Structures are given as C-alpha cells and as structure tokens.
Amino acid sequence: MSEFPPAPDQDKRRQGHDNPSAEAGLDAALLDAVSEAFSSGFIIYDRNDHLIFASRSARQFLPLPASFFEPGTRLRDILGAAYDLGLRHAASGQSDSASLSREEWLTSQIAAHWKERHEIQSCDNEKRWTRFSKRRLSSGFGFCVMSDITEQKRRDEQWRADVERVQLTEEILDNLAHPVFVQDRNLQLVAVNKVFCSAISVGADNALGSTITTLFEAQVAERLATASRHVLETGVTSSLTLPMRLYGDPPRPILVHVQRVGKPGRYLVVSSFGEVGGAADFAAPHEPQIVEPREPEPSYGTDDGRLNGRKALIVTGDREFETRALEIMQLLGLDSCCVRDEAELDAFLSVARSVGVSIDLAIVDADLDSRCLELLQAVDVDYITIPAFDISGDLAFSVLDRLTALQAPPVPADDWEITTEDIPLSPSIEAASFVAAPPAAATPSSPSLVLVAEDNEINQIVFSQILEGLGYAYRICADGETAVRLRSELNPAIILMDVTLPGINGFEAARRIRQLPEELGAQTPIIGVLAQAFDRDREACFASGMDDVILKPLSPDVVDQAIRRLVPEIARIASTA
C-alpha cells in the first residue's frame, strides 16, 4: 500500500467516487483507527489542496457540515466555511485573526498549510485547547493532525503553579529565624531551611532525601522519629524538649514543635525548633543581627526561682518516660528522682516519712496500676497523672499550674461564699463557682465584675486567689455555655476565657457572645487564656472576637495589666466598691 493515494490525475478513484476500490476502503479504515487510537482528528489533502481523507473525529475539532469532509473538497472551501461560521480561531489557532479580512485570513492559512512544518496551539471560548500540527511532504501531499491538549495544558499550569509554590515556600522557609525541616510520610526530609542547615552543619543537598537518623544523635533521632510517626498517624500536634547540639555548641534543651499538614494521602510533618527558657535566637553566634522588639515568650523556667528546691517524685516503669520527665524537672528547677513500681514507691514513701522529707508533687505514668495512686493518697502526697505521649507537651505546664497554685497563701474561710449553682465539677470539689466576699460585690449589675471561664479546678483556685488579691469582684464558671449565659445575666466588665472548655470551647463561646444584641453590651472585652504561645492559637482568639491574649502560668501582674489595659476604669470602681 502506498503512503498516500496518487495525485487526482493519476488515481482512478478520484475519477469516480461511486466505485471506490477495496484498497481505498482499507486505507480509510486504517486511518480512522489511527485517529481514534491517538484521540486526534486527521485531514489529508493532495498537492492541489483537494481533500483526500478526513477522519470521523475531525468534526469534533471543526464542527462543519459533513459535506465539507467529502473527498475532493477544496481545503480553501473548508477554511472559508470555518471563517463564515466564526470558527477561524479553531481552524487556524491564531488569536490575532480577527483583524484580518476573509481573503487575507484564507491566504495566510493556505500559506501555513504549505509550510514544511507548522504547529500552533489555540483555545476556544469553552476553554478547550487544541494543537494543530501541519506537515507538507516533498511529494506535495499534506496533512493536519488536530489534538485536544486541554488536560495537558492543565497539568502544565498545575506544574508551573506547583513550582512557584515550592519556590515561594523555600523562600519563606529560608527567611525564618528558626530551624525548620519537613518530612514526608516515609519520614524522609523533603524540605529544610538555611537556618536548619547552618544549625546542624549540613548542606541542603545532603539533608534532602535523608532521614533524621543520619542527622542527629541516636537518642534525639529516635525521639524525633517517634513523635513524627505519632503526629503523622493522629494529626495531634506535639511538642517535646530535647538536648541538642547546635552550631557545634554543647548540648542545650531545645523545644521541638511537630505538626501535620496536607491532605489525606499527601501528609507532611513539619518540625520547628524553639529554645527553652526564653526567646529563640538561632542565628550563628558570630553573625550580626537586627533584633525586633516582640512580646515575651513563655518558658518552662520561672524567673523568680520559686520552684527551686521543690521536690518532685516520678513514678514510671518506662525508661523513656523517666528520662524525659527528669529533663523537664531539671529545666523547671525541681529536685527530682524516680521509682519504677509499686514496691519501690511504698519503700520510698516510708523512708521519706521517717526522715521528714516532704514531697511536693508526684508525676505518675498513666499506664501504671491505680495502687500507686492509693499509696500516694494514703500519705497525702499531691500527684498528677499523664500519658507518655503527652509528657513533652503538657507536663511542664501541668507542674507549673499545680505547684504555683499550691504555694499561694490560703484565703481565710470567712472570705469565701460557696454556691452550688448548676455547673457540677468533679466529685472532689463541691462548688461549681466561687464568688468573692462580700456577696453583694458580685451582683449582676456590678461594673467591676470579672467573669472567668475556666474548667480546671486548680486554675479556678489560682484565678480566685489572684482576683481576690487584686480586689476585683469575680465569678467563675466551668464551661462555655454557662459563660455565654452569665455574660447576659451578669453584664461583667470583662471576661477571662480559657480556650479549652468542655461543651463549646472558648473560641465558640466568644463568637456567641459577640453575636449578642448590642443593647446587651456584646462588646464586653474578652481576654483569651492560652497554655502555649502558638501563633495559630493567638490568631484563633482574635478571629473569634477576643480583644487580647494572656498565657499560663498566670501571675497577678499579668492578669492585672491585661484587665486595666482593656477596662482602665475598673481599678477606680473596684477601689470604691
């Protein structure tokens, strides 16, 4: 079979279309099959620009009447029909064809079809992209292949957008002041910033594609890998404190924040470093820096040394739990030791009692038998229980909350009125809210009333002692629903809102308060109370309508300054109440 049919004056099939040969039928069938296989449209024309063949799919690209695709039709007639029907962009792939007259346009198209090679892409009004590939053979025969490349275009655009996003992400990462590295679901590093590379003295090319086991000491790498896997599987953000050697300096405690980002099947784990005990300063030691003023960051340590010398007992049979808990106790300034089972605990308590040693707090592994708790209760030792996976993120703040509450001076019994209004706490506490004496100071119309929403029993006591010492009338409730109701009933001067409340959380409670009618004073200042200084939590507070944020552990100065900042007149009112 020849490559193409001969010229019209040499082809008997061109002299009588009513009797096509079997070979002609076979040629057409093969070309149609090729057209369908490549999802393209074909038209083939001879050296006189008469149509020889048009595939069935050609009409998908040039929606003209079927008569225009009959063999013998002039290419000029096909192009003229396309122009008349407003299809000149689809037929030519030229976006500037609107400025040409019909004859000029036809002349330019015929010239393009006579080029040895000519290819162009165009987009129609329906956003469909088409590629026109035209060839003219040395024998004079020519053909045009029309292909739908819409999906390819979309992939190209997506690829370009992805490249731009990657470049932008790398630029953002490299401009961060603290080390950041990103792992994929196989825990291989897929992105690092310059500060990270400088901190651990590794090049980006060597870091990318490797795992943290090749970059950190074995113990640090193991704990980082465990935290990363936990975050990847659960989506629960984790923070842990690790002794790390950065910039070749001796090991120091570093707070590592680990979180999951992305979509199912495409999750990434982002880890960032922050320095324990103050503002992070990760620039190389000898590089000059410009330090911007910023708010103080929370730390595990206490600046006034109030916890120095306090005694903590760790009760766990898990070596990793023991190591991590002892590190955190050391950072907090506590004297600490560890017992590993019920028998050791019983013996230790007996010896401590016999020599007059007082244990301020016991940290108990939640996986241990409840018998350990009974032994601590029997000798009146305060304790907290914590699961192993929460120890790095929650232990320091829990210890600070408990010990700062326990060391505060007791309030005389007759200074308190306890009411059992309809908000039950745990069985260990009979009251649902605390009201400062005298009771009349907390009337619903009091312009100096501070409403506190806090579910943690110890933190409730901390709030009550602080506000009592500052001379403010106050009311404490234990959930978000009650906070919204008391806001309408009591019309407080200001609200201190813990964000982790049962039922509806503090964010939702603040949003509901802001939706109250204006005549109810919906613009009462609200201060969010956070346990950790994560930017996303701060942003969520302000997005929900809160006016300010304070951090735990609380101090009288911080609370007083925050209240006075938003309600300056409250001190004058409180002093005359």
Coordinates of C-alpha atoms in Angstrom, one line a residue:
M1 CA 0.0 0.0 0.0
S2 CA 1.4 3.4 -0.9
E3 CA 1.9 6.1 1.7
F4 CA -0.9 8.3 0.3
P5 CA -3.1 8.0 -2.8
P6 CA -1.6 9.3 -6.0
A7 CA -2.5 12.8 -7.4
P8 CA -6.0 13.2 -8.8
D9 CA -4.9 12.8 -12.4
Q10 CA -3.2 9.5 -11.6
D11 CA -5.9 8.0 -9.4
K12 CA -8.9 6.3 -10.9
R13 CA -10.7 6.6 -7.5
R14 CA -10.7 10.4 -8.0
Q15 CA -12.3 10.0 -11.4
G16 CA -15.3 8.1 -10.0
H17 CA -16.2 8.3 -6.3
D18 CA -19.1 6.0 -6.7
N19 CA -16.9 2.9 -7.1
P20 CA -14.1 3.1 -4.6
S21 CA -11.7 0.3 -4.6
A22 CA -11.3 -2.2 -1.7
E23 CA -7.8 -0.7 -1.1
A24 CA -9.3 2.8 -0.7
G25 CA -11.8 1.4 1.9
L26 CA -8.9 -0.3 3.7
D27 CA -6.9 2.9 3.7
A28 CA -9.8 4.9 5.2
A29 CA -10.5 2.3 7.9
L30 CA -6.8 2.2 8.9
L31 CA -6.6 6.0 9.1
D32 CA -9.8 6.2 11.2
A33 CA -8.4 3.6 13.6
V34 CA -5.1 5.5 13.9
S35 CA -7.1 8.7 14.5
E36 CA -9.2 7.1 17.3
A37 CA -6.1 5.5 18.8
F38 CA -4.4 8.8 19.2
S39 CA -7.6 10.7 20.1
S40 CA -6.9 13.1 17.3
G41 CA -8.5 14.3 14.1
F42 CA -6.8 13.9 10.7
I43 CA -7.4 15.6 7.4
I44 CA -5.2 14.7 4.4
Y45 CA -5.0 16.7 1.1
D46 CA -3.2 16.4 -2.1
R47 CA -0.8 18.7 -4.0
N48 CA -3.8 20.6 -5.4
D49 CA -5.2 21.1 -1.9
H50 CA -8.1 18.8 -2.5
L51 CA -9.3 16.7 0.4
I52 CA -8.3 13.0 0.2
F53 CA -9.3 11.8 3.7
A54 CA -11.0 13.2 6.8
S55 CA -11.3 11.1 9.9
R56 CA -14.6 10.8 11.7
S57 CA -13.2 12.7 14.7
A58 CA -12.2 15.7 12.5
R59 CA -15.7 17.2 13.0
Q60 CA -15.1 17.3 16.8
F61 CA -12.4 20.0 16.1
L62 CA -14.0 21.6 13.1
P63 CA -17.8 21.4 13.6
L64 CA -18.8 21.9 9.9
P65 CA -21.5 20.1 7.9
A66 CA -20.5 16.6 6.8
S67 CA -20.4 17.6 3.1
F68 CA -17.3 19.6 3.7
F69 CA -15.4 16.5 4.6
E70 CA -16.1 14.5 1.5
P71 CA -13.1 13.6 -0.7
G72 CA -12.4 16.2 -3.4
T73 CA -13.5 19.2 -1.3
R74 CA -11.1 22.1 -1.6
L75 CA -9.1 23.0 1.5
R76 CA -9.9 26.6 0.7
D77 CA -13.7 25.8 0.9
I78 CA -13.2 24.1 4.3
L79 CA -11.3 27.1 5.7
G80 CA -13.8 29.5 4.2
A81 CA -16.7 27.7 5.9
A82 CA -14.9 27.8 9.2
Y83 CA -14.3 31.5 8.8
D84 CA -18.0 32.2 7.9
L85 CA -19.2 30.2 11.0
G86 CA -16.9 32.1 13.3
L87 CA -14.6 29.1 13.8
R88 CA -11.5 30.8 12.4
H89 CA -9.7 30.6 15.8
A90 CA -10.3 26.9 15.9
A91 CA -9.3 26.3 12.3
S92 CA -6.2 28.4 12.5
G93 CA -5.1 28.5 16.1
Q94 CA -4.3 32.2 15.6
S95 CA -5.6 34.7 18.2
D96 CA -5.0 37.7 16.0
S97 CA -7.1 36.6 13.1
A98 CA -10.0 38.9 14.0
S99 CA -8.0 41.9 12.5
L100 CA -7.7 40.2 9.0
S101 CA -10.3 40.3 6.2
R102 CA -11.7 37.0 4.9
E103 CA -9.3 36.9 1.9
E104 CA -6.3 37.9 4.0
W105 CA -7.1 35.2 6.5
L106 CA -7.6 32.5 3.9
T107 CA -4.4 33.5 2.1
S108 CA -2.4 33.2 5.4
Q109 CA -4.0 29.8 6.2
I110 CA -3.2 28.3 2.8
A111 CA 0.4 29.6 3.2
A112 CA 0.6 28.0 6.6
H113 CA -0.6 24.6 5.2
W114 CA 2.2 24.8 2.5
K115 CA 4.9 25.1 5.1
E116 CA 7.0 22.0 5.6
R117 CA 6.2 22.1 9.3
H118 CA 3.8 24.3 11.1
E119 CA 2.4 23.9 14.6
I120 CA 0.2 26.1 16.7
Q121 CA -2.0 25.9 19.8
S122 CA -5.3 27.7 20.4
C123 CA -8.0 28.0 23.0
D124 CA -11.7 28.3 22.1
N125 CA -14.4 30.1 24.1
E126 CA -15.1 26.9 26.0
K127 CA -11.5 26.9 27.3
R128 CA -10.6 23.8 25.2
W129 CA -7.1 23.8 24.0
T130 CA -6.3 22.3 20.6
R131 CA -2.9 21.6 18.9
F132 CA -2.8 21.9 15.1
S133 CA 0.2 20.0 13.6
K134 CA 0.6 20.6 9.8
R135 CA 3.1 18.9 7.5
R136 CA 3.7 19.2 3.8
L137 CA 5.6 16.3 2.2
S138 CA 8.1 16.6 -0.6
S139 CA 5.6 14.8 -2.9
G140 CA 3.2 17.7 -2.3
F141 CA 0.7 15.8 -0.1
G142 CA -0.1 17.4 3.2
F143 CA -2.0 16.6 6.4
C144 CA -3.1 18.3 9.5
V145 CA -3.4 16.5 12.9
M146 CA -5.7 18.1 15.4
S147 CA -5.3 17.0 19.1
D148 CA -7.2 18.0 22.3
I149 CA -4.4 19.1 24.7
T150 CA -6.7 20.6 27.4
E151 CA -5.7 18.2 30.1
Q152 CA -2.0 18.6 29.2
K153 CA -2.4 22.3 29.5
R154 CA -4.0 22.0 32.9
R155 CA -1.2 19.7 34.0
D156 CA 1.4 22.2 32.7
E157 CA -0.3 25.0 34.5
Q158 CA -0.6 23.0 37.7
W159 CA 3.1 22.0 37.4
R160 CA 4.1 25.7 37.0
A161 CA 1.9 26.7 39.9
D162 CA 3.5 23.9 42.0
V163 CA 6.9 25.0 41.1
E164 CA 6.1 28.6 42.0
R165 CA 4.6 27.4 45.3
V166 CA 7.7 25.4 46.0
Q167 CA 10.0 28.3 45.3
L168 CA 7.8 30.6 47.4
T169 CA 7.8 28.0 50.2
E170 CA 11.5 27.7 50.1
E171 CA 11.9 31.4 50.2
I172 CA 9.6 31.7 53.2
L173 CA 11.4 28.8 55.0
D174 CA 14.8 30.4 54.3
N175 CA 13.7 33.7 55.8
L176 CA 12.5 32.2 59.0
A177 CA 14.7 32.9 62.0
H178 CA 14.5 29.4 63.5
P179 CA 15.4 25.9 62.1
V180 CA 12.6 24.1 60.2
F181 CA 12.6 20.7 58.4
V182 CA 9.8 18.9 56.6
Q183 CA 9.4 15.1 56.3
D184 CA 7.1 13.1 54.0
R185 CA 5.0 10.1 55.1
N186 CA 8.1 7.9 54.9
L187 CA 9.9 10.3 57.3
Q188 CA 12.4 11.4 54.6
L189 CA 13.4 15.1 54.6
V190 CA 11.8 16.9 51.6
A191 CA 12.5 20.5 52.7
V192 CA 14.9 22.3 55.0
N193 CA 15.7 25.9 55.5
K194 CA 19.1 27.6 55.7
V195 CA 19.0 28.1 59.4
F196 CA 18.4 24.4 60.0
C197 CA 21.4 23.5 57.7
S198 CA 23.6 26.0 59.5
A199 CA 22.5 24.8 62.9
I200 CA 23.4 21.2 62.3
S201 CA 26.3 21.9 59.9
V202 CA 24.9 20.0 56.9
G203 CA 24.4 21.0 53.3
A204 CA 20.8 21.1 51.9
D205 CA 21.7 18.6 49.2
N206 CA 22.9 16.1 51.8
A207 CA 19.9 16.7 54.1
L208 CA 17.2 16.3 51.4
G209 CA 16.2 12.7 50.9
S210 CA 17.9 11.6 54.1
T211 CA 16.2 10.7 57.4
I212 CA 16.7 12.3 60.8
T213 CA 18.7 9.2 61.9
T214 CA 21.5 10.4 59.8
L215 CA 21.4 14.0 61.0
F216 CA 21.0 13.7 64.8
E217 CA 22.4 11.7 67.7
A218 CA 20.7 8.3 68.1
Q219 CA 18.7 9.2 71.2
V220 CA 17.5 12.5 69.8
A221 CA 16.7 10.9 66.4
E222 CA 14.7 8.1 68.0
R223 CA 12.5 10.5 70.0
L224 CA 12.0 12.8 67.0
A225 CA 11.0 9.8 64.8
T226 CA 8.6 8.6 67.5
A227 CA 7.0 12.0 67.7
S228 CA 6.8 12.4 63.9
R229 CA 5.1 9.0 63.5
H230 CA 2.6 9.8 66.2
V231 CA 1.8 13.2 64.7
L232 CA 1.6 11.6 61.2
E233 CA -0.9 8.9 62.3
T234 CA -3.1 11.0 64.7
G235 CA -2.8 14.6 63.4
V236 CA -2.3 15.7 67.0
T237 CA 0.4 18.4 67.3
S238 CA 3.2 17.5 69.6
S239 CA 5.9 19.5 71.5
L240 CA 9.0 17.9 73.1
T241 CA 12.1 19.1 74.7
L242 CA 15.4 17.5 73.6
P243 CA 19.1 18.1 74.4
M244 CA 20.5 19.1 71.1
R245 CA 23.9 20.3 69.9
L246 CA 23.5 23.2 67.5
Y247 CA 26.2 25.3 65.8
G248 CA 28.8 23.0 67.4
D249 CA 27.9 24.3 70.9
P250 CA 27.5 21.9 73.9
P251 CA 24.0 20.3 74.1
R252 CA 21.2 22.5 75.4
P253 CA 17.5 22.0 75.8
I254 CA 15.6 22.7 72.6
L255 CA 11.8 22.8 72.3
V256 CA 10.8 21.0 69.1
H257 CA 7.2 21.6 67.7
V258 CA 5.9 18.9 65.4
Q259 CA 2.7 19.2 63.4
R260 CA 1.0 17.6 60.4
V261 CA 0.0 19.5 57.3
G262 CA -1.5 18.5 53.9
K263 CA -4.3 16.3 52.8
P264 CA -5.0 12.5 53.3
G265 CA -2.5 10.5 51.3
R266 CA -0.3 13.6 51.0
Y267 CA 0.5 14.4 54.6
L268 CA 3.8 16.1 55.6
V269 CA 5.3 16.5 59.0
V270 CA 6.7 20.0 59.8
S271 CA 9.2 20.3 62.7
S272 CA 10.5 23.6 64.0
F273 CA 12.9 24.4 66.8
G274 CA 12.5 26.9 69.6
E275 CA 14.8 27.5 72.5
V276 CA 13.6 26.6 76.0
G277 CA 13.9 29.4 78.6
G278 CA 13.5 32.5 76.5
A279 CA 13.3 34.0 73.1
A280 CA 14.7 31.8 70.4
D281 CA 18.0 33.1 68.9
F282 CA 19.2 30.7 66.3
A283 CA 21.4 32.9 64.2
A284 CA 25.0 31.8 64.1
P285 CA 26.8 33.1 67.2
H286 CA 29.1 35.5 65.3
E287 CA 26.7 36.9 62.8
P288 CA 25.4 40.5 63.4
Q289 CA 21.6 40.6 63.8
I290 CA 18.8 43.2 64.0
V291 CA 16.5 42.2 66.8
E292 CA 13.0 43.4 66.5
P293 CA 11.0 44.1 69.7
R294 CA 8.5 41.5 70.5
E295 CA 6.3 40.2 73.3
P296 CA 7.9 37.9 75.9
E297 CA 7.6 34.2 75.1
P298 CA 6.5 31.6 77.7
S299 CA 9.2 29.4 79.2
Y300 CA 9.3 26.3 81.3
G301 CA 11.5 28.0 83.9
T302 CA 10.4 30.5 86.5
D303 CA 12.4 33.7 86.6
D304 CA 12.0 34.3 90.4
G305 CA 13.2 30.8 91.4
R306 CA 10.1 29.9 93.3
L307 CA 10.3 26.3 92.3
N308 CA 14.0 25.9 93.1
G309 CA 14.4 23.2 95.8
R310 CA 10.8 21.9 95.4
K311 CA 10.7 18.1 95.3
A312 CA 9.1 16.0 92.6
L313 CA 8.8 12.2 92.5
I314 CA 8.4 10.5 89.2
V315 CA 6.6 7.1 89.2
T316 CA 7.0 5.1 86.0
G317 CA 8.4 1.8 84.7
D318 CA 9.1 3.4 81.3
R319 CA 12.7 4.4 80.8
E320 CA 11.9 6.9 78.1
F321 CA 9.2 8.5 80.3
E322 CA 11.7 8.7 83.2
T323 CA 14.4 10.3 81.1
R324 CA 12.1 12.9 79.6
A325 CA 10.4 13.7 82.9
L326 CA 13.7 14.2 84.7
E327 CA 14.9 16.5 81.9
I328 CA 11.8 18.7 82.3
M329 CA 12.0 18.7 86.1
Q330 CA 15.6 19.9 85.8
L331 CA 14.6 22.7 83.5
L332 CA 12.0 23.8 86.0
G333 CA 14.5 23.8 88.8
L334 CA 12.9 21.0 90.8
D335 CA 14.8 18.3 92.8
S336 CA 13.6 15.0 91.4
C337 CA 14.1 11.3 91.5
C338 CA 12.3 8.2 90.1
V339 CA 10.7 5.0 91.4
R340 CA 9.7 2.3 88.9
D341 CA 6.9 0.2 90.5
E342 CA 4.5 -0.1 93.4
A343 CA 7.1 -1.8 95.7
E344 CA 9.7 0.9 95.2
L345 CA 7.1 3.6 95.7
D346 CA 6.0 2.1 99.0
A347 CA 9.5 1.8 100.2
F348 CA 10.5 5.4 99.1
L349 CA 7.4 6.9 100.9
S350 CA 8.2 5.1 104.1
V351 CA 11.8 6.3 104.1
A352 CA 10.8 9.9 103.2
R353 CA 8.3 9.9 106.0
S354 CA 10.8 8.5 108.5
V355 CA 13.4 11.2 107.8
G356 CA 10.9 14.1 107.5
V357 CA 11.3 14.7 103.7
S358 CA 8.3 16.3 102.1
I359 CA 7.3 15.5 98.5
D360 CA 5.7 18.5 96.8
L361 CA 4.3 16.6 93.8
A362 CA 4.3 13.2 92.2
I363 CA 4.2 12.7 88.4
V364 CA 2.6 9.3 87.8
D365 CA 2.7 7.4 84.4
A366 CA -0.9 6.9 83.4
D367 CA -0.1 3.3 82.4
L368 CA 0.7 2.3 86.0
D369 CA -1.7 0.4 88.3
S370 CA -4.1 2.5 90.3
R371 CA -2.5 1.0 93.5
C372 CA 0.3 3.6 93.1
L373 CA -2.2 6.4 93.4
E374 CA -3.7 4.8 96.5
L375 CA -0.2 4.8 98.2
L376 CA 0.2 8.5 97.4
Q377 CA -3.3 9.3 98.7
A378 CA -2.6 7.4 101.9
V379 CA 0.3 9.7 102.8
D380 CA -1.4 12.9 101.4
V381 CA 1.1 13.5 98.5
D382 CA -0.3 15.6 95.7
Y383 CA 0.1 14.0 92.3
I384 CA -0.8 14.3 88.6
T385 CA -1.1 11.5 86.1
I386 CA 0.0 11.9 82.5
P387 CA 0.2 9.5 79.5
A388 CA 3.6 9.0 77.8
F389 CA 2.7 10.7 74.5
D390 CA 1.6 13.9 76.3
I391 CA 4.6 14.3 78.6
S392 CA 6.7 16.6 76.4
G393 CA 3.8 19.0 75.5
D394 CA 1.8 19.1 78.8
L395 CA 4.0 18.0 81.7
A396 CA 5.8 21.3 82.3
F397 CA 2.6 23.4 82.2
S398 CA 0.8 21.0 84.4
V399 CA 3.5 21.0 87.0
L400 CA 3.7 24.8 86.9
D401 CA -0.1 25.1 87.3
R402 CA -0.2 22.7 90.2
L403 CA 2.9 24.0 92.2
T404 CA 2.1 27.7 91.7
A405 CA -1.4 27.1 92.9
L406 CA -0.3 25.1 95.9
Q407 CA 2.3 27.6 97.1
A408 CA -0.2 30.6 97.1
P409 CA -1.2 31.7 100.6
P410 CA -4.5 30.3 101.8
V411 CA -7.6 32.6 101.8
P412 CA -9.4 32.8 105.2
A413 CA -12.5 30.7 105.3
D414 CA -14.9 33.5 106.0
D415 CA -13.7 35.4 102.9
W416 CA -15.5 32.9 100.7
E417 CA -19.1 32.1 99.9
I418 CA -19.5 28.8 98.0
T419 CA -22.6 28.3 95.8
T420 CA -23.6 25.0 94.2
E421 CA -25.2 26.5 91.2
D422 CA -26.0 24.1 88.3
I423 CA -22.5 23.6 86.9
P424 CA -21.0 20.4 88.5
L425 CA -17.3 19.9 88.7
S426 CA -15.5 16.7 89.7
P427 CA -16.7 14.9 92.9
S428 CA -13.6 16.2 94.7
I429 CA -15.0 19.8 94.6
E430 CA -18.5 20.6 95.8
A431 CA -18.7 24.1 94.4
A432 CA -19.3 24.9 90.8
S433 CA -18.3 28.6 91.1
F434 CA -16.6 30.8 93.5
V435 CA -17.7 34.3 94.4
A436 CA -15.6 36.8 96.3
A437 CA -16.9 38.1 99.6
P438 CA -18.8 40.2 100.4
P439 CA -21.5 38.6 98.2
A440 CA -23.0 41.9 97.3
A441 CA -19.9 42.8 95.3
A442 CA -20.8 40.3 92.6
T443 CA -24.3 41.5 91.8
P444 CA -25.4 41.2 88.2
S445 CA -25.1 44.9 87.6
S446 CA -21.6 45.3 89.1
P447 CA -19.5 47.4 86.7
S448 CA -16.3 45.9 88.2
L449 CA -17.3 42.2 87.9
V450 CA -14.7 39.9 86.2
L451 CA -16.2 36.8 84.7
V452 CA -13.8 33.8 84.4
A453 CA -14.5 30.8 82.3
E454 CA -12.1 28.0 83.4
D455 CA -12.8 24.3 83.8
N456 CA -9.6 23.2 85.5
E457 CA -10.2 23.1 89.3
I458 CA -6.6 24.1 90.2
N459 CA -6.7 27.0 87.7
Q460 CA -10.0 28.1 89.2
I461 CA -8.3 28.4 92.6
V462 CA -5.4 30.3 91.0
F463 CA -7.8 32.8 89.4
S464 CA -9.8 33.3 92.6
Q465 CA -6.6 34.0 94.6
I466 CA -5.2 36.4 92.0
L467 CA -8.5 38.3 91.6
E468 CA -9.2 38.3 95.3
G469 CA -5.7 39.7 96.0
L470 CA -6.2 42.4 93.3
G471 CA -9.5 43.4 94.9
Y472 CA -11.8 42.6 92.0
A473 CA -15.3 41.1 92.3
Y474 CA -15.5 38.0 90.2
R475 CA -17.5 35.0 89.1
I476 CA -16.1 31.7 87.9
C477 CA -17.8 29.2 85.6
A478 CA -16.7 25.9 84.2
D479 CA -17.9 25.6 80.6
G480 CA -18.6 27.7 77.5
E481 CA -22.4 27.5 77.6
T482 CA -22.5 28.9 81.1
A483 CA -20.1 31.7 80.2
V484 CA -22.4 32.9 77.4
R485 CA -25.4 32.7 79.7
L486 CA -23.7 34.6 82.6
R487 CA -22.5 37.2 80.1
S488 CA -26.1 38.2 79.5
E489 CA -27.2 37.8 83.1
L490 CA -24.3 39.5 85.0
N491 CA -23.1 42.1 82.4
P492 CA -19.5 41.8 83.6
A493 CA -16.9 44.4 83.0
I494 CA -14.5 41.9 81.3
I495 CA -14.3 38.2 80.6
L496 CA -11.2 35.9 81.0
M497 CA -11.8 33.0 78.7
D498 CA -9.9 29.7 78.8
V499 CA -10.0 28.3 75.2
T500 CA -10.1 24.6 76.2
L501 CA -13.6 24.5 77.8
P502 CA -15.9 21.4 77.8
G503 CA -19.0 21.6 75.6
I504 CA -18.4 24.6 73.4
N505 CA -14.8 25.8 73.6
G506 CA -13.6 29.3 74.4
F507 CA -13.4 30.3 70.8
E508 CA -17.1 29.4 70.1
A509 CA -18.2 31.0 73.4
A510 CA -16.5 34.2 72.4
R511 CA -18.2 34.1 68.9
R512 CA -21.6 33.6 70.5
I513 CA -21.1 36.5 72.9
R514 CA -20.1 38.7 70.0
Q515 CA -23.4 37.8 68.3
L516 CA -25.5 39.0 71.3
P517 CA -27.6 42.2 70.6
E518 CA -25.7 45.4 71.0
E519 CA -28.1 46.6 73.8
L520 CA -26.8 43.7 75.9
G521 CA -23.3 45.1 75.7
A522 CA -22.0 42.5 73.3
Q523 CA -18.7 44.3 73.1
T524 CA -17.6 43.4 76.6
P525 CA -13.8 42.9 76.4
I526 CA -12.7 39.3 76.3
I527 CA -9.2 38.1 77.1
G528 CA -8.2 34.6 75.8
V529 CA -6.2 32.4 78.2
L530 CA -3.7 30.1 76.4
A531 CA -1.4 27.4 77.7
Q532 CA 1.1 27.7 74.9
A533 CA 2.1 30.7 72.7
F534 CA 1.4 29.2 69.3
D535 CA 0.6 31.7 66.6
R536 CA -2.4 29.7 65.3
D537 CA -4.0 29.8 68.8
R538 CA -3.5 33.6 69.0
E539 CA -5.0 34.1 65.6
A540 CA -7.9 31.9 66.5
C541 CA -8.6 34.0 69.6
F542 CA -8.7 37.3 67.7
A543 CA -10.7 35.7 64.9
S544 CA -13.4 34.6 67.4
G545 CA -13.7 38.2 68.7
M546 CA -11.3 38.3 71.6
D547 CA -9.5 41.5 72.4
D548 CA -6.3 40.2 74.0
V549 CA -4.4 37.1 75.0
I550 CA -2.5 36.1 78.2
L551 CA -0.5 32.9 78.8
K552 CA -0.4 30.4 81.6
P553 CA 1.2 30.1 84.1
L554 CA -0.7 33.1 85.4
S555 CA 0.7 35.8 87.7
P556 CA -1.1 38.7 89.4
D557 CA 0.8 41.3 87.4
V558 CA -0.1 39.8 84.0
V559 CA -3.8 39.5 84.9
D560 CA -4.0 43.0 86.4
Q561 CA -2.2 44.7 83.5
A562 CA -4.4 42.9 80.9
I563 CA -7.6 43.9 82.8
R564 CA -6.5 47.5 83.2
R565 CA -5.4 47.8 79.6
L566 CA -8.9 46.9 78.3
V567 CA -11.0 48.4 81.2
P568 CA -9.0 51.3 82.7
E569 CA -11.8 52.5 84.9
I570 CA -12.2 49.1 86.7
A571 CA -9.5 49.9 89.3
R572 CA -11.2 53.1 90.4
I573 CA -14.6 51.3 90.5
A574 CA -13.2 48.3 92.4
S575 CA -11.4 50.6 95.0
T576 CA -14.7 52.4 95.8
A577 CA -16.9 49.3 95.8

